[in-house]
Amino acid sequence: MTGRHPSLGTDSLLRYGLEDPRRLARFLLQGAERGLPEAQARLGQILLDGNGIQRDQALALRWFRIAAHHGHADAMNMVGRCLENGWGTAVDLAAAARAYAQAAQLGLDWGFYNYANLLAQGRGVPRDRAAALELYRQAARQGHAKSMNLVGRFYEEGWGVPVDMEEAARWYLSAAQAGDFRGQCSHAALLTRQGRVDEAVSWLRQAMRTATPGFLQKIAEALAVSDSEPLRALAAEINSRYARMQEPLPAMSSGKEGFSSLLSLCPAT
């Protein structure tokens, strides 16, 4: 599109949305009503987020479904997300799995990842860790950092594949370098086991930049009882940061855990 309207490209829409979210919402609505799947999918996303428009999860799902019907892979994935999480509809894990599978069939990395999560956990589909691992691998080959970490986790735990710590280490490093905070944590845990504490602290600091509050809580609890003074100091730093934000991390109720158990704190999803 030309003139004062943006194209539907990601960068163009991002700039436009930052400048005027309401105008972006109107623009996307016009495109969606004209039958443009990309506009329909993006309209669904801003409706889901309430960005520039009143939040309406049910209407978001409707637009995702319309775009998915037109073959839009991201929209198929978002239909799955809505069905999995109960956004605008009742939770339906079996239907979510079907939506993720459709997105995966079109080669979408997030479709591979989300479908693999359900297969790994046996939610909505029979548990099949071998199939889940292959889907994570396919997403990882596309550069999906979360999937890289989970491929490593499967080799670490021996889920659907023989235990192979060297292979796990390679995948954790790849995930860490790709910016996944769980991958950075996993890589740091292995470095600590090797006595490379300074390197581990460096990776944990990187993880702190993007980790969720709940995950940081787990990291702080584990580090606080470490035998390593630098790791204990990092735990205090994490707690201090949240105290300054007036959001202190609540105490964990599961007892003390050493840093060597951090990998077990990284869930499969």
Short mmCIF file of C-alpha atoms in Angstrom, two decimals:
data_model
loop_
_atom_site.label_atom_id
_atom_site.label_comp_id
_atom_site.label_asym_id
_atom_site.label_seq_id
_atom_site.Cartn_x
_atom_site.Cartn_y
_atom_site.Cartn_z
CA MET A 1 0.00 0.00 0.00
CA THR A 2 1.14 3.55 -0.66
CA GLY A 3 0.49 7.05 0.58
CA ARG A 4 -0.03 7.72 4.28
CA HIS A 5 -0.84 4.10 5.07
CA PRO A 6 1.91 1.62 6.00
CA SER A 7 2.58 -1.61 4.19
CA LEU A 8 1.76 -4.84 6.01
CA GLY A 9 5.45 -5.56 6.53
CA THR A 10 6.48 -6.16 10.14
CA ASP A 11 8.93 -3.24 10.38
CA SER A 12 6.55 -0.80 8.75
CA LEU A 13 3.65 -1.79 10.97
CA LEU A 14 5.80 -1.67 14.09
CA ARG A 15 6.88 1.90 13.36
CA TYR A 16 3.33 2.89 12.49
CA GLY A 17 1.93 1.27 15.62
CA LEU A 18 4.42 3.00 17.88
CA GLU A 19 3.53 6.33 16.32
CA ASP A 20 -0.24 5.93 16.53
CA PRO A 21 -1.69 2.59 17.73
CA ARG A 22 -5.27 3.73 17.11
CA ARG A 23 -4.58 4.65 13.50
CA LEU A 24 -2.87 1.31 13.06
CA ALA A 25 -5.94 -0.45 14.44
CA ARG A 26 -8.18 1.38 11.96
CA PHE A 27 -5.82 0.56 9.12
CA LEU A 28 -5.75 -3.14 10.02
CA LEU A 29 -9.53 -3.25 10.36
CA GLN A 30 -9.88 -1.84 6.84
CA GLY A 31 -7.47 -4.43 5.49
CA ALA A 32 -9.12 -7.25 7.40
CA GLU A 33 -12.55 -6.33 6.09
CA ARG A 34 -11.10 -6.31 2.57
CA GLY A 35 -10.06 -9.94 3.08
CA LEU A 36 -6.30 -9.54 3.56
CA PRO A 37 -5.11 -12.48 5.73
CA GLU A 38 -2.07 -10.59 7.06
CA ALA A 39 -4.27 -7.72 8.22
CA GLN A 40 -6.74 -10.19 9.72
CA ALA A 41 -4.00 -11.92 11.69
CA ARG A 42 -2.47 -8.67 12.91
CA LEU A 43 -5.88 -7.30 13.83
CA GLY A 44 -6.44 -10.42 15.90
CA GLN A 45 -3.16 -9.78 17.70
CA ILE A 46 -3.91 -6.17 18.65
CA LEU A 47 -7.40 -7.20 19.77
CA LEU A 48 -5.81 -9.87 21.94
CA ASP A 49 -3.33 -7.38 23.39
CA GLY A 50 -5.68 -4.39 23.60
CA ASN A 51 -3.14 -2.30 21.71
CA GLY A 52 -4.80 0.75 20.12
CA ILE A 53 -8.18 -0.92 20.39
CA GLN A 54 -10.39 -2.27 23.16
CA ARG A 55 -9.25 -5.73 24.17
CA ASP A 56 -11.63 -8.41 22.94
CA GLN A 57 -10.27 -11.94 23.08
CA ALA A 58 -13.32 -13.54 21.49
CA LEU A 59 -13.16 -11.16 18.53
CA ALA A 60 -9.41 -11.71 18.30
CA LEU A 61 -9.99 -15.45 17.99
CA ARG A 62 -12.60 -14.85 15.31
CA TRP A 63 -10.12 -12.90 13.19
CA PHE A 64 -7.39 -15.45 13.79
CA ARG A 65 -9.74 -18.15 12.57
CA ILE A 66 -10.65 -16.17 9.46
CA ALA A 67 -6.98 -15.61 8.61
CA ALA A 68 -6.18 -19.26 9.37
CA HIS A 69 -8.94 -20.34 6.98
CA HIS A 70 -7.08 -18.38 4.31
CA GLY A 71 -3.88 -20.31 5.02
CA HIS A 72 -2.10 -17.87 7.34
CA ALA A 73 0.33 -19.95 9.42
CA ASP A 74 0.80 -17.42 12.23
CA ALA A 75 -2.95 -17.16 12.60
CA MET A 76 -3.23 -20.96 12.83
CA ASN A 77 -0.69 -20.88 15.63
CA MET A 78 -2.62 -18.12 17.43
CA VAL A 79 -5.86 -20.09 17.14
CA GLY A 80 -3.99 -22.82 18.97
CA ARG A 81 -2.77 -20.37 21.61
CA CYS A 82 -6.30 -19.14 22.24
CA LEU A 83 -7.64 -22.68 22.52
CA GLU A 84 -4.80 -23.78 24.78
CA ASN A 85 -5.10 -20.83 27.15
CA GLY A 86 -8.82 -20.17 27.05
CA TRP A 87 -8.50 -16.75 25.44
CA GLY A 88 -11.95 -15.84 24.16
CA THR A 89 -13.13 -19.43 24.29
CA ALA A 90 -13.19 -22.51 26.47
CA VAL A 91 -9.92 -24.42 26.77
CA ASP A 92 -9.77 -27.20 24.18
CA LEU A 93 -6.35 -28.84 24.11
CA ALA A 94 -7.20 -31.34 21.39
CA ALA A 95 -8.33 -28.53 19.09
CA ALA A 96 -5.26 -26.50 20.05
CA ALA A 97 -3.05 -29.41 19.03
CA ARG A 98 -4.77 -29.61 15.65
CA ALA A 99 -4.25 -25.89 15.08
CA TYR A 100 -0.58 -26.11 16.02
CA ALA A 101 -0.15 -29.12 13.76
CA GLN A 102 -1.61 -27.16 10.84
CA ALA A 103 0.83 -24.30 11.49
CA ALA A 104 3.68 -26.81 11.74
CA GLN A 105 2.70 -28.39 8.43
CA LEU A 106 3.26 -24.97 6.87
CA GLY A 107 6.72 -24.85 8.40
CA LEU A 108 6.10 -22.27 11.14
CA ASP A 109 8.70 -22.47 13.90
CA TRP A 110 6.22 -21.52 16.63
CA GLY A 111 3.84 -24.16 15.29
CA PHE A 112 6.56 -26.79 15.67
CA TYR A 113 7.37 -25.53 19.16
CA ASN A 114 3.83 -25.31 20.51
CA TYR A 115 2.75 -28.63 19.03
CA ALA A 116 5.88 -30.23 20.47
CA ASN A 117 5.04 -28.85 23.91
CA LEU A 118 1.68 -30.62 23.89
CA LEU A 119 3.22 -33.85 22.62
CA ALA A 120 5.97 -33.71 25.25
CA GLN A 121 3.43 -33.28 28.04
CA GLY A 122 0.65 -35.45 26.67
CA ARG A 123 -1.81 -32.55 26.75
CA GLY A 124 -4.61 -32.86 24.19
CA VAL A 125 -2.68 -35.62 22.43
CA PRO A 126 -1.02 -38.86 23.56
CA ARG A 127 2.45 -38.21 24.96
CA ASP A 128 5.12 -38.80 22.34
CA ARG A 129 8.48 -37.41 23.38
CA ALA A 130 10.29 -38.77 20.33
CA ALA A 131 7.90 -36.89 18.04
CA ALA A 132 8.19 -33.80 20.24
CA LEU A 133 11.97 -33.88 19.98
CA GLU A 134 11.83 -34.02 16.20
CA LEU A 135 9.50 -31.01 16.13
CA TYR A 136 11.78 -29.06 18.46
CA ARG A 137 14.67 -29.94 16.16
CA GLN A 138 12.78 -28.62 13.14
CA ALA A 139 12.06 -25.35 14.93
CA ALA A 140 15.65 -25.13 16.16
CA ARG A 141 16.94 -25.50 12.60
CA GLN A 142 15.01 -22.32 11.81
CA GLY A 143 16.78 -20.49 14.63
CA HIS A 144 14.05 -20.88 17.27
CA ALA A 145 16.02 -20.34 20.48
CA LYS A 146 13.49 -21.82 22.91
CA SER A 147 13.46 -25.02 20.89
CA MET A 148 17.26 -25.18 20.91
CA ASN A 149 17.19 -25.18 24.70
CA LEU A 150 14.58 -27.92 24.78
CA VAL A 151 16.51 -30.13 22.38
CA GLY A 152 19.36 -29.82 24.86
CA ARG A 153 17.02 -30.63 27.71
CA PHE A 154 15.87 -33.81 25.99
CA TYR A 155 19.47 -34.97 25.61
CA GLU A 156 20.20 -33.96 29.21
CA GLU A 157 17.27 -35.95 30.57
CA GLY A 158 17.21 -38.79 28.04
CA TRP A 159 13.65 -38.06 26.95
CA GLY A 160 12.99 -40.07 23.79
CA VAL A 161 16.72 -40.27 23.10
CA PRO A 162 19.78 -41.68 24.90
CA VAL A 163 21.41 -39.31 27.38
CA ASP A 164 24.18 -37.37 25.64
CA MET A 165 25.67 -34.56 27.69
CA GLU A 166 27.98 -33.39 24.90
CA GLU A 167 25.02 -32.97 22.57
CA ALA A 168 23.03 -31.29 25.35
CA ALA A 169 25.89 -28.86 25.96
CA ARG A 170 26.06 -27.95 22.27
CA TRP A 171 22.35 -27.18 22.14
CA TYR A 172 22.40 -25.22 25.39
CA LEU A 173 25.23 -23.07 24.06
CA SER A 174 23.33 -22.49 20.82
CA ALA A 175 20.21 -21.46 22.75
CA ALA A 176 22.24 -19.18 25.01
CA GLN A 177 23.94 -17.50 22.06
CA ALA A 178 20.55 -17.07 20.37
CA GLY A 179 19.29 -15.13 23.40
CA ASP A 180 16.99 -17.58 25.19
CA PHE A 181 17.16 -16.90 28.92
CA ARG A 182 16.40 -20.52 29.78
CA GLY A 183 19.18 -21.60 27.43
CA GLN A 184 21.53 -19.13 29.09
CA CYS A 185 20.58 -20.59 32.47
CA SER A 186 21.06 -24.15 31.24
CA HIS A 187 24.45 -23.31 29.76
CA ALA A 188 25.46 -21.55 32.98
CA ALA A 189 24.52 -24.61 35.03
CA LEU A 190 26.82 -26.80 32.96
CA LEU A 191 29.63 -24.25 33.22
CA THR A 192 29.26 -24.27 37.00
CA ARG A 193 29.56 -28.04 37.08
CA GLN A 194 32.85 -27.61 35.21
CA GLY A 195 34.11 -25.06 37.73
CA ARG A 196 33.81 -22.17 35.27
CA VAL A 197 31.89 -19.97 37.69
CA ASP A 198 32.91 -16.59 36.26
CA GLU A 199 31.62 -17.60 32.83
CA ALA A 200 28.44 -18.92 34.42
CA VAL A 201 27.85 -15.61 36.21
CA SER A 202 28.29 -13.75 32.92
CA TRP A 203 25.64 -15.89 31.22
CA LEU A 204 23.29 -15.60 34.19
CA ARG A 205 23.56 -11.83 34.02
CA GLN A 206 22.50 -12.02 30.41
CA ALA A 207 19.56 -14.22 31.39
CA MET A 208 18.50 -11.66 34.01
CA ARG A 209 17.87 -9.09 31.28
CA THR A 210 14.99 -11.00 29.70
CA ALA A 211 13.90 -13.65 32.23
CA THR A 212 10.38 -13.53 33.61
CA PRO A 213 9.92 -12.59 37.29
CA GLY A 214 8.86 -16.13 38.15
CA PHE A 215 11.93 -17.61 36.53
CA LEU A 216 14.21 -15.09 38.24
CA GLN A 217 12.64 -16.14 41.51
CA LYS A 218 13.72 -19.71 40.86
CA ILE A 219 17.22 -18.64 39.87
CA ALA A 220 17.63 -16.51 43.01
CA GLU A 221 16.42 -19.30 45.28
CA ALA A 222 18.82 -21.81 43.72
CA LEU A 223 21.81 -19.48 43.73
CA ALA A 224 21.24 -18.40 47.34
CA VAL A 225 22.28 -21.82 48.67
CA SER A 226 25.18 -22.37 46.29
CA ASP A 227 28.64 -23.20 47.65
CA SER A 228 30.01 -20.49 45.36
CA GLU A 229 30.26 -16.96 46.80
CA PRO A 230 29.89 -15.26 43.36
CA LEU A 231 26.67 -17.18 42.77
CA ARG A 232 25.30 -16.32 46.20
CA ALA A 233 26.19 -12.67 45.54
CA LEU A 234 24.27 -12.81 42.28
CA ALA A 235 21.23 -14.15 44.14
CA ALA A 236 21.41 -11.17 46.51
CA GLU A 237 21.68 -8.84 43.53
CA ILE A 238 18.56 -10.31 41.94
CA ASN A 239 16.60 -9.90 45.17
CA SER A 240 17.92 -6.37 45.64
CA ARG A 241 16.78 -5.40 42.17
CA TYR A 242 13.24 -6.49 42.92
CA ALA A 243 13.29 -4.78 46.30
CA ARG A 244 14.14 -1.48 44.58
CA MET A 245 11.24 -2.07 42.23
CA GLN A 246 9.02 -2.67 45.28
CA GLU A 247 8.33 -6.14 43.91
CA PRO A 248 10.30 -8.40 46.26
CA LEU A 249 10.60 -11.97 45.14
CA PRO A 250 8.50 -14.21 47.38
CA ALA A 251 10.23 -17.04 49.19
CA MET A 252 10.05 -20.38 47.49
CA SER A 253 8.02 -22.96 49.35
CA SER A 254 9.82 -26.02 48.00
CA GLY A 255 12.89 -25.81 50.22
CA LYS A 256 16.53 -25.22 49.37
CA GLU A 257 17.94 -26.21 46.02
CA GLY A 258 21.55 -25.94 44.89
CA PHE A 259 22.64 -24.36 41.63
CA SER A 260 23.28 -27.81 40.20
CA SER A 261 19.51 -28.27 40.14
CA LEU A 262 18.85 -25.22 37.97
CA LEU A 263 18.28 -27.42 34.94
CA SER A 264 15.38 -29.03 36.73
CA LEU A 265 13.92 -25.57 37.25
CA CYS A 266 13.71 -25.06 33.49
CA PRO A 267 10.37 -26.63 32.57
CA ALA A 268 9.82 -28.36 29.27
CA THR A 269 7.71 -25.39 28.19
#
